[in-house]
Amino acid sequence: MPQGKPEVVPDDGLTTRQRRNRPVFAVHTGVMKGKSTAAFGMALRAWNQGWSVGVFQFVKSAKWRVGEESAFRALGRLHDETGEGGPVEWHKMGEGWSWSRKAGTDEDHAANAREGWAEIKRRLAAETHGFYVLDEFTYPLKWGWIEVADVVEAITNRPGRQHVVITGRDAPAELIEAADLVTEMTKIKHPMDAGQKGQRGIEW
Amino acid sequence: MPQGKPEVVPDDGLTTRQRRNRPVFAVHTGVMKGKSTAAFGMALRAWNQGWSVGVFQFVKSAKWRVGEESAFRALGRLHDETGEGGPVEWHKMGEGWSWSRKAGTDEDHAANAREGWAEIKRRLAAETHGFYVLDEFTYPLKWGWIEVADVVEAITNRPGRQHVVITGRDAPAELIEAADLVTEMTKIKHPMDAGQKGQRGIEW
């Protein structure tokens, strides 16, 4: 239910309204695929509020998430044409970040990932978006390409009302500690266990 | 990654392509809210494939999921106007099913739920949609309003290529047994634990 009672009422000097309206920092982790899917579902609600949606994909495959990307690009065009919902930006590291001069064939993934994060930090400081999806962002953290402490600092101290969702397996403990909402997607059963491979429209 | 190798290759007489293209029956259960959100994320991919998307919400609140509903209605209009993506139907029990003559004020929830399921069964038999979201459908099952065996039978033997996702807590064991893909959304941390109530654009 959308408006459950909180389990505790903290003594933090905030009114219920102030507390309610704090922007959310969420982490979707675990081994199952609902992580990104649920983040894009949340982005639908953000779009409907008229918030600017910024998606940043820290993955390689051009095929990956093509369904969500097309749908969100369609929603973004709808906004541009009719004013309905919010604007949408969708950026992919795999093809080279759209704001970057560098070609997408650059093989220095660590530098690419750091460049992506530097841009997100600039946008957080500038309050560019109302809702950020940092898709598969746990991997550059896990591999040591980007410092977790820097991410925690920038997100914790972000100005204004900006919601941030980070997805990916093996979220670092410091990230989970800093987050307001952490969901773990757990596999109970998957078609691949029964020998079924991924299929178009379902897996991407 | 979208195309991982299956862990086992079953001796079921199907080619890899046949096996890959079997329609999926998925269940999203557990205590966290990503269940429906991830189902709607999947529906984005289905829309992008041009499949007919049918959403059936077995919940009362008019506010619940309003963000996703608006976004999908926008995508459905986009399809109707430009041919992009697939058509979208969104039906809610809480206001009285749109195909029903009965008023939404009818207080017999069990009868309403059964009427919803009867319509879904008719649509499965007629191959009306390519992708079904039966949102919060575990509750009428849990409360004994609808027979689990009937649901399992209708979904297991559905004709053609129709994907079905059921969401809700406490999915019955028979449903999990019948499903191809079962994800449990587990709470690690939620803002309500820290006294923060749900907020617009994030929770609905």
Coordinates of C-alpha atoms in Angstrom, one line a residue:
Chain A
M1 CA 0.0 0.0 0.0
P2 CA 1.4 3.4 -0.9
Q3 CA 1.0 5.2 2.4
G4 CA 1.8 2.7 5.2
K5 CA 2.6 4.1 8.6
P6 CA 6.3 4.5 9.3
E7 CA 7.6 2.0 11.9
V8 CA 9.2 4.7 14.0
V9 CA 8.9 8.5 14.0
P10 CA 12.4 9.9 14.3
D11 CA 13.3 12.8 16.6
D12 CA 15.1 14.6 13.7
G13 CA 13.4 18.0 14.1
L14 CA 11.6 17.6 10.7
T15 CA 7.9 17.8 10.1
T16 CA 6.2 14.8 8.5
R17 CA 5.9 16.9 5.3
Q18 CA 9.6 17.8 5.3
R19 CA 10.5 14.2 6.0
R20 CA 8.2 12.9 3.3
N21 CA 9.6 15.2 0.7
R22 CA 13.3 14.4 1.2
P23 CA 14.6 13.1 -2.1
V24 CA 15.3 9.4 -2.2
F25 CA 18.5 7.6 -2.8
A26 CA 17.8 4.0 -3.7
V27 CA 19.9 1.0 -4.5
H28 CA 18.7 -2.1 -6.3
T29 CA 21.0 -5.0 -5.9
G30 CA 21.0 -8.8 -5.9
V31 CA 21.5 -11.4 -8.6
M32 CA 18.1 -11.2 -10.3
K33 CA 17.3 -9.0 -13.3
G34 CA 14.5 -6.9 -11.8
K35 CA 17.0 -4.4 -10.6
S36 CA 17.1 -2.2 -13.6
T37 CA 13.6 -3.0 -14.6
A38 CA 12.3 -1.7 -11.3
A39 CA 14.4 1.4 -11.6
F40 CA 12.8 2.1 -15.0
G41 CA 9.4 1.5 -13.6
M42 CA 10.2 4.1 -10.9
A43 CA 11.3 6.5 -13.7
L44 CA 7.9 6.1 -15.3
R45 CA 6.4 7.7 -12.1
A46 CA 9.0 10.4 -12.2
W47 CA 8.2 11.2 -15.9
N48 CA 4.5 11.4 -15.0
Q49 CA 5.4 14.0 -12.3
G50 CA 7.0 16.1 -15.0
W51 CA 10.4 15.6 -13.6
S52 CA 13.5 15.6 -15.8
V53 CA 14.7 12.0 -16.1
G54 CA 18.4 11.3 -16.7
V55 CA 19.5 7.7 -17.4
F56 CA 23.2 6.8 -17.4
Q57 CA 24.0 3.2 -18.5
F58 CA 27.4 1.9 -17.4
V59 CA 27.2 -1.1 -19.7
K60 CA 28.7 -2.2 -23.0
S61 CA 26.0 -4.0 -25.0
A62 CA 24.1 -2.0 -27.5
K63 CA 21.2 -4.4 -27.3
W64 CA 20.8 -4.2 -23.5
R65 CA 17.7 -2.3 -22.3
V66 CA 16.8 -1.3 -25.9
G67 CA 13.1 -1.8 -25.0
E68 CA 13.1 0.6 -22.1
E69 CA 15.3 3.0 -24.0
S70 CA 12.9 3.2 -27.0
A71 CA 9.9 3.6 -24.7
F72 CA 11.5 6.4 -22.7
R73 CA 12.7 8.1 -25.8
A74 CA 9.1 8.0 -27.0
L75 CA 7.9 9.5 -23.7
G76 CA 10.6 12.2 -24.0
R77 CA 9.5 13.1 -27.5
L78 CA 5.9 13.2 -26.2
H79 CA 7.0 15.7 -23.6
D80 CA 8.9 17.8 -26.1
E81 CA 5.9 17.9 -28.4
T82 CA 2.9 18.1 -26.0
G83 CA 4.4 19.1 -22.7
E84 CA 3.0 15.9 -21.1
G85 CA 5.3 14.3 -18.5
G86 CA 8.9 15.3 -18.2
P87 CA 11.9 15.5 -20.5
V88 CA 14.1 12.4 -20.8
E89 CA 17.8 12.1 -21.5
W90 CA 19.4 8.6 -22.0
H91 CA 23.1 8.3 -22.1
K92 CA 25.2 5.1 -22.7
M93 CA 28.8 4.5 -21.9
G94 CA 29.0 1.6 -24.4
E95 CA 28.6 3.9 -27.4
G96 CA 30.7 6.7 -25.9
W97 CA 28.9 9.2 -23.8
S98 CA 26.9 11.6 -26.0
W99 CA 28.5 14.7 -24.4
S100 CA 32.0 13.4 -25.0
R101 CA 34.3 14.1 -28.0
K102 CA 35.8 10.7 -27.7
A103 CA 34.8 7.8 -30.0
G104 CA 32.8 4.9 -28.6
T105 CA 35.5 2.6 -29.7
D106 CA 37.8 3.8 -26.9
E107 CA 38.8 0.7 -25.0
D108 CA 39.7 2.4 -21.8
H109 CA 36.5 1.4 -19.9
A110 CA 37.8 2.7 -16.6
A111 CA 38.4 6.2 -18.0
N112 CA 35.0 6.1 -19.7
A113 CA 33.3 5.2 -16.5
R114 CA 35.1 8.0 -14.6
E115 CA 34.0 10.4 -17.3
G116 CA 30.4 9.3 -16.9
W117 CA 30.6 9.8 -13.1
A118 CA 32.2 13.2 -13.5
E119 CA 29.3 14.4 -15.7
I120 CA 26.8 13.0 -13.2
K121 CA 28.5 14.9 -10.4
R122 CA 28.3 18.1 -12.4
R123 CA 24.6 17.5 -13.1
L124 CA 23.9 16.8 -9.4
A125 CA 25.6 20.0 -8.5
A126 CA 23.6 21.9 -11.2
E127 CA 20.3 20.1 -10.2
T128 CA 19.9 19.1 -13.8
H129 CA 17.5 16.2 -13.3
G130 CA 14.7 15.3 -10.9
F131 CA 15.3 11.6 -11.2
Y132 CA 18.6 9.8 -12.1
V133 CA 19.0 6.1 -13.0
L134 CA 22.7 5.1 -12.7
D135 CA 22.3 1.7 -14.3
E136 CA 24.8 -1.0 -13.6
F137 CA 26.8 1.6 -11.7
T138 CA 27.9 -0.9 -9.0
Y139 CA 30.4 -2.5 -11.5
P140 CA 32.8 0.5 -11.9
L141 CA 32.7 0.8 -8.1
K142 CA 33.4 -2.8 -7.5
W143 CA 36.3 -2.8 -10.0
G144 CA 37.8 0.2 -8.3
W145 CA 37.4 2.5 -11.3
I146 CA 35.4 5.0 -9.3
E147 CA 35.8 5.8 -5.6
V148 CA 32.8 4.7 -3.5
A149 CA 33.5 7.5 -1.0
D150 CA 33.3 10.1 -3.7
V151 CA 30.0 8.8 -4.9
V152 CA 28.6 8.6 -1.4
E153 CA 29.7 12.2 -0.7
A154 CA 28.3 13.6 -3.9
I155 CA 24.9 11.9 -3.5
T156 CA 24.6 12.5 0.2
N157 CA 25.2 16.2 -0.2
R158 CA 23.4 16.7 -3.4
P159 CA 21.3 19.9 -3.4
G160 CA 17.6 20.4 -3.9
R161 CA 15.2 17.6 -4.8
Q162 CA 17.0 15.0 -6.9
H163 CA 16.1 11.3 -6.6
V164 CA 18.9 8.8 -7.5
V165 CA 18.6 5.1 -8.1
I166 CA 21.7 3.0 -8.5
T167 CA 21.4 -0.6 -9.9
G168 CA 23.8 -3.5 -10.1
R169 CA 25.0 -6.6 -8.3
D170 CA 27.3 -6.5 -5.3
A171 CA 26.6 -3.0 -4.1
P172 CA 29.4 -1.9 -1.8
A173 CA 28.5 -1.7 1.9
E174 CA 29.2 2.1 2.1
L175 CA 26.6 2.6 -0.7
I176 CA 24.0 0.5 1.1
E177 CA 24.8 2.4 4.3
A178 CA 24.2 5.8 2.6
A179 CA 21.0 4.7 0.8
D180 CA 17.5 5.4 2.0
L181 CA 16.0 2.4 0.2
V182 CA 17.8 -0.8 -0.7
T183 CA 16.0 -3.7 -2.4
E184 CA 17.6 -7.0 -3.2
M185 CA 16.2 -9.0 -6.1
T186 CA 16.5 -12.6 -5.2
K187 CA 16.2 -15.5 -7.7
I188 CA 13.7 -18.1 -6.8
K189 CA 13.4 -19.6 -10.3
H190 CA 14.6 -18.6 -13.7
P191 CA 13.9 -20.0 -17.2
M192 CA 17.7 -20.3 -17.8
D193 CA 17.7 -23.0 -15.1
A194 CA 15.5 -25.0 -17.4
G195 CA 17.7 -24.4 -20.4
Q196 CA 15.7 -21.4 -21.8
K197 CA 17.8 -18.6 -23.2
G198 CA 16.9 -14.9 -23.1
Q199 CA 14.3 -13.7 -25.6
R200 CA 13.5 -10.4 -27.2
G201 CA 10.8 -8.4 -25.5
I202 CA 11.3 -10.2 -22.3
E203 CA 15.0 -9.9 -21.5
W204 CA 15.8 -6.8 -23.5
Chain B
M1 CA 23.9 -9.7 -19.4
P2 CA 20.9 -10.5 -21.7
Q3 CA 22.1 -13.7 -23.3
G4 CA 23.8 -15.8 -20.6
K5 CA 24.3 -19.4 -21.2
P6 CA 21.6 -21.7 -19.7
E7 CA 22.9 -23.8 -16.8
V8 CA 21.5 -27.0 -18.2
V9 CA 20.3 -27.9 -21.7
P10 CA 17.1 -30.0 -21.2
D11 CA 16.3 -33.1 -23.1
D12 CA 12.8 -31.8 -24.1
G13 CA 12.9 -32.4 -27.8
L14 CA 12.8 -28.6 -28.5
T15 CA 15.3 -26.6 -30.5
T16 CA 17.1 -23.7 -28.8
R17 CA 15.0 -21.3 -30.8
Q18 CA 11.7 -23.1 -29.9
R19 CA 12.8 -23.1 -26.2
R20 CA 13.9 -19.5 -26.3
N21 CA 10.6 -18.4 -27.8
R22 CA 8.3 -20.1 -25.3
P23 CA 6.2 -17.4 -23.7
V24 CA 7.1 -16.6 -20.1
F25 CA 5.0 -16.9 -17.0
A26 CA 6.6 -14.8 -14.3
V27 CA 5.8 -14.2 -10.6
H28 CA 7.1 -11.2 -8.6
T29 CA 6.6 -11.8 -4.9
G30 CA 8.2 -10.8 -1.6
V31 CA 7.6 -7.9 0.8
M32 CA 9.2 -5.0 -1.2
K33 CA 7.6 -2.7 -3.6
G34 CA 9.7 -3.4 -6.7
K35 CA 7.3 -6.3 -7.6
S36 CA 4.8 -4.2 -9.6
T37 CA 7.4 -1.7 -10.7
A38 CA 9.5 -4.4 -12.3
A39 CA 6.5 -5.8 -14.0
F40 CA 5.7 -2.4 -15.6
G41 CA 9.4 -2.2 -16.6
M42 CA 9.0 -5.5 -18.4
A43 CA 5.8 -4.1 -20.0
L44 CA 7.9 -1.3 -21.5
R45 CA 9.9 -3.8 -23.4
A46 CA 6.7 -5.6 -24.5
W47 CA 5.3 -2.3 -25.7
N48 CA 8.5 -1.6 -27.7
Q49 CA 8.1 -5.0 -29.4
G50 CA 4.7 -3.8 -30.6
W51 CA 2.9 -6.4 -28.5
S52 CA -0.6 -5.6 -27.1
V53 CA -0.2 -4.9 -23.3
G54 CA -3.0 -5.6 -21.0
V55 CA -2.8 -4.5 -17.3
F56 CA -5.3 -5.7 -14.8
Q57 CA -5.1 -4.2 -11.3
F58 CA -6.6 -6.1 -8.5
V59 CA -6.3 -3.3 -6.0
K60 CA -8.6 -0.7 -4.5
S61 CA -6.8 2.6 -4.3
A62 CA -7.4 5.1 -7.1
K63 CA -4.0 6.7 -6.3
W64 CA -2.0 3.5 -6.6
R65 CA 0.2 3.2 -9.6
V66 CA -1.2 6.4 -11.1
G67 CA 2.3 7.3 -12.5
E68 CA 2.8 4.1 -14.4
E69 CA -0.8 4.2 -15.6
S70 CA -0.4 7.7 -17.0
A71 CA 2.8 6.8 -18.7
F72 CA 1.4 3.7 -20.3
R73 CA -1.8 5.4 -21.4
A74 CA 0.5 8.0 -23.1
L75 CA 2.4 5.2 -24.8
G76 CA -0.9 3.6 -25.8
R77 CA -2.0 6.9 -27.4
L78 CA 1.3 7.2 -29.1
H79 CA 0.7 3.8 -30.6
D80 CA -2.8 4.7 -31.7
E81 CA -1.6 7.9 -33.3
T82 CA 1.7 6.9 -34.9
G83 CA 1.8 3.1 -34.9
E84 CA 4.9 3.1 -32.6
G85 CA 5.1 0.4 -30.0
G86 CA 2.0 -1.7 -29.1
P87 CA -1.5 -0.9 -28.0
V88 CA -2.2 -0.6 -24.2
E89 CA -5.2 -1.5 -22.1
W90 CA -5.3 -0.7 -18.4
H91 CA -8.1 -2.0 -16.3
K92 CA -8.8 -1.5 -12.6
M93 CA -11.0 -3.4 -10.3
G94 CA -11.1 -0.6 -7.8
E95 CA -13.3 1.6 -10.1
G96 CA -15.3 -1.4 -11.4
W97 CA -13.8 -3.2 -14.4
S98 CA -14.3 -1.0 -17.5
W99 CA -16.0 -3.9 -19.4
S100 CA -18.5 -4.5 -16.6
R101 CA -22.0 -3.0 -16.3
K102 CA -21.7 -2.9 -12.5
A103 CA -20.9 0.3 -10.7
G104 CA -17.5 0.6 -9.0
T105 CA -19.2 1.2 -5.7
D106 CA -20.1 -2.5 -5.6
E107 CA -18.7 -3.7 -2.3
D108 CA -18.5 -7.4 -3.2
H109 CA -14.7 -7.5 -3.8
A110 CA -14.7 -11.3 -4.1
A111 CA -17.2 -11.2 -6.9
N112 CA -15.3 -8.3 -8.6
A113 CA -12.1 -10.2 -8.4
R114 CA -13.7 -13.3 -9.9
E115 CA -15.2 -11.2 -12.7
G116 CA -11.7 -9.8 -13.4
W117 CA -10.2 -13.3 -13.6
A118 CA -13.1 -14.6 -15.8
E119 CA -12.3 -11.8 -18.3
I120 CA -8.6 -12.5 -18.3
K121 CA -9.3 -16.2 -18.9
R122 CA -11.5 -15.2 -21.9
R123 CA -8.7 -13.0 -23.2
L124 CA -6.0 -15.7 -22.8
A125 CA -8.2 -18.1 -24.7
A126 CA -8.7 -15.5 -27.5
E127 CA -5.0 -14.5 -27.5
T128 CA -6.0 -10.9 -27.0
H129 CA -2.7 -9.6 -25.6
G130 CA 1.0 -10.4 -26.0
F131 CA 1.8 -9.3 -22.5
Y132 CA -0.4 -9.4 -19.3
V133 CA 0.3 -7.8 -16.0
L134 CA -2.0 -9.2 -13.3
D135 CA -1.1 -6.7 -10.6
E136 CA -1.6 -7.7 -7.0
F137 CA -3.3 -10.8 -8.2
T138 CA -1.9 -12.9 -5.4
Y139 CA -4.4 -11.4 -2.9
P140 CA -7.6 -12.7 -4.3
L141 CA -5.8 -16.1 -4.5
K142 CA -4.6 -15.9 -1.0
W143 CA -8.1 -15.0 0.3
G144 CA -9.7 -17.9 -1.5
W145 CA -11.7 -15.7 -3.9
I146 CA -10.2 -17.3 -6.9
E147 CA -9.1 -20.9 -7.2
V148 CA -5.3 -21.2 -7.7
A149 CA -5.7 -24.5 -9.6
D150 CA -8.0 -22.7 -12.1
V151 CA -5.4 -20.0 -12.6
V152 CA -2.5 -22.5 -13.0
E153 CA -4.5 -24.5 -15.5
A154 CA -5.5 -21.5 -17.6
I155 CA -2.0 -20.0 -17.7
T156 CA -0.2 -23.3 -18.2
N157 CA -2.4 -24.2 -21.2
R158 CA -2.7 -20.7 -22.7
P159 CA -2.5 -20.8 -26.5
G160 CA 0.0 -18.9 -28.7
R161 CA 2.7 -16.5 -27.5
Q162 CA 1.3 -14.7 -24.4
H163 CA 3.5 -13.6 -21.6
V164 CA 2.0 -13.3 -18.2
V165 CA 3.4 -11.6 -15.0
I166 CA 1.6 -11.9 -11.7
T167 CA 2.6 -9.6 -8.8
G168 CA 1.9 -9.6 -5.1
R169 CA 3.0 -10.9 -1.7
D170 CA 2.6 -14.4 -0.6
A171 CA 2.4 -16.1 -4.0
P172 CA 0.8 -19.6 -3.5
A173 CA 3.2 -22.5 -3.8
E174 CA 1.3 -23.9 -6.8
L175 CA 1.7 -20.6 -8.7
I176 CA 5.5 -20.6 -8.0
E177 CA 5.6 -24.2 -9.1
A178 CA 3.9 -23.4 -12.4
A179 CA 5.9 -20.2 -13.1
D180 CA 9.0 -20.1 -15.4
L181 CA 10.5 -17.1 -13.6
V182 CA 10.0 -16.2 -9.9
T183 CA 11.7 -13.2 -8.3
E184 CA 11.4 -12.3 -4.7
M185 CA 11.9 -8.6 -3.8
T186 CA 13.6 -8.5 -0.4
K187 CA 13.7 -5.5 1.8
I188 CA 17.2 -4.5 3.0
K189 CA 16.3 -0.9 3.9
H190 CA 13.3 1.3 3.5
P191 CA 12.8 5.0 4.2
M192 CA 9.7 4.1 6.3
D193 CA 12.0 2.4 8.8
A194 CA 13.5 5.9 9.3
G195 CA 10.1 7.5 9.7
Q196 CA 9.7 8.7 6.1
K197 CA 6.3 8.3 4.6
G198 CA 5.6 7.6 0.9
Q199 CA 5.9 10.5 -1.5
R200 CA 4.4 11.4 -4.9
G201 CA 6.5 10.4 -7.9
I202 CA 8.4 7.9 -5.8
E203 CA 5.8 5.7 -4.3
W204 CA 3.0 6.3 -6.7

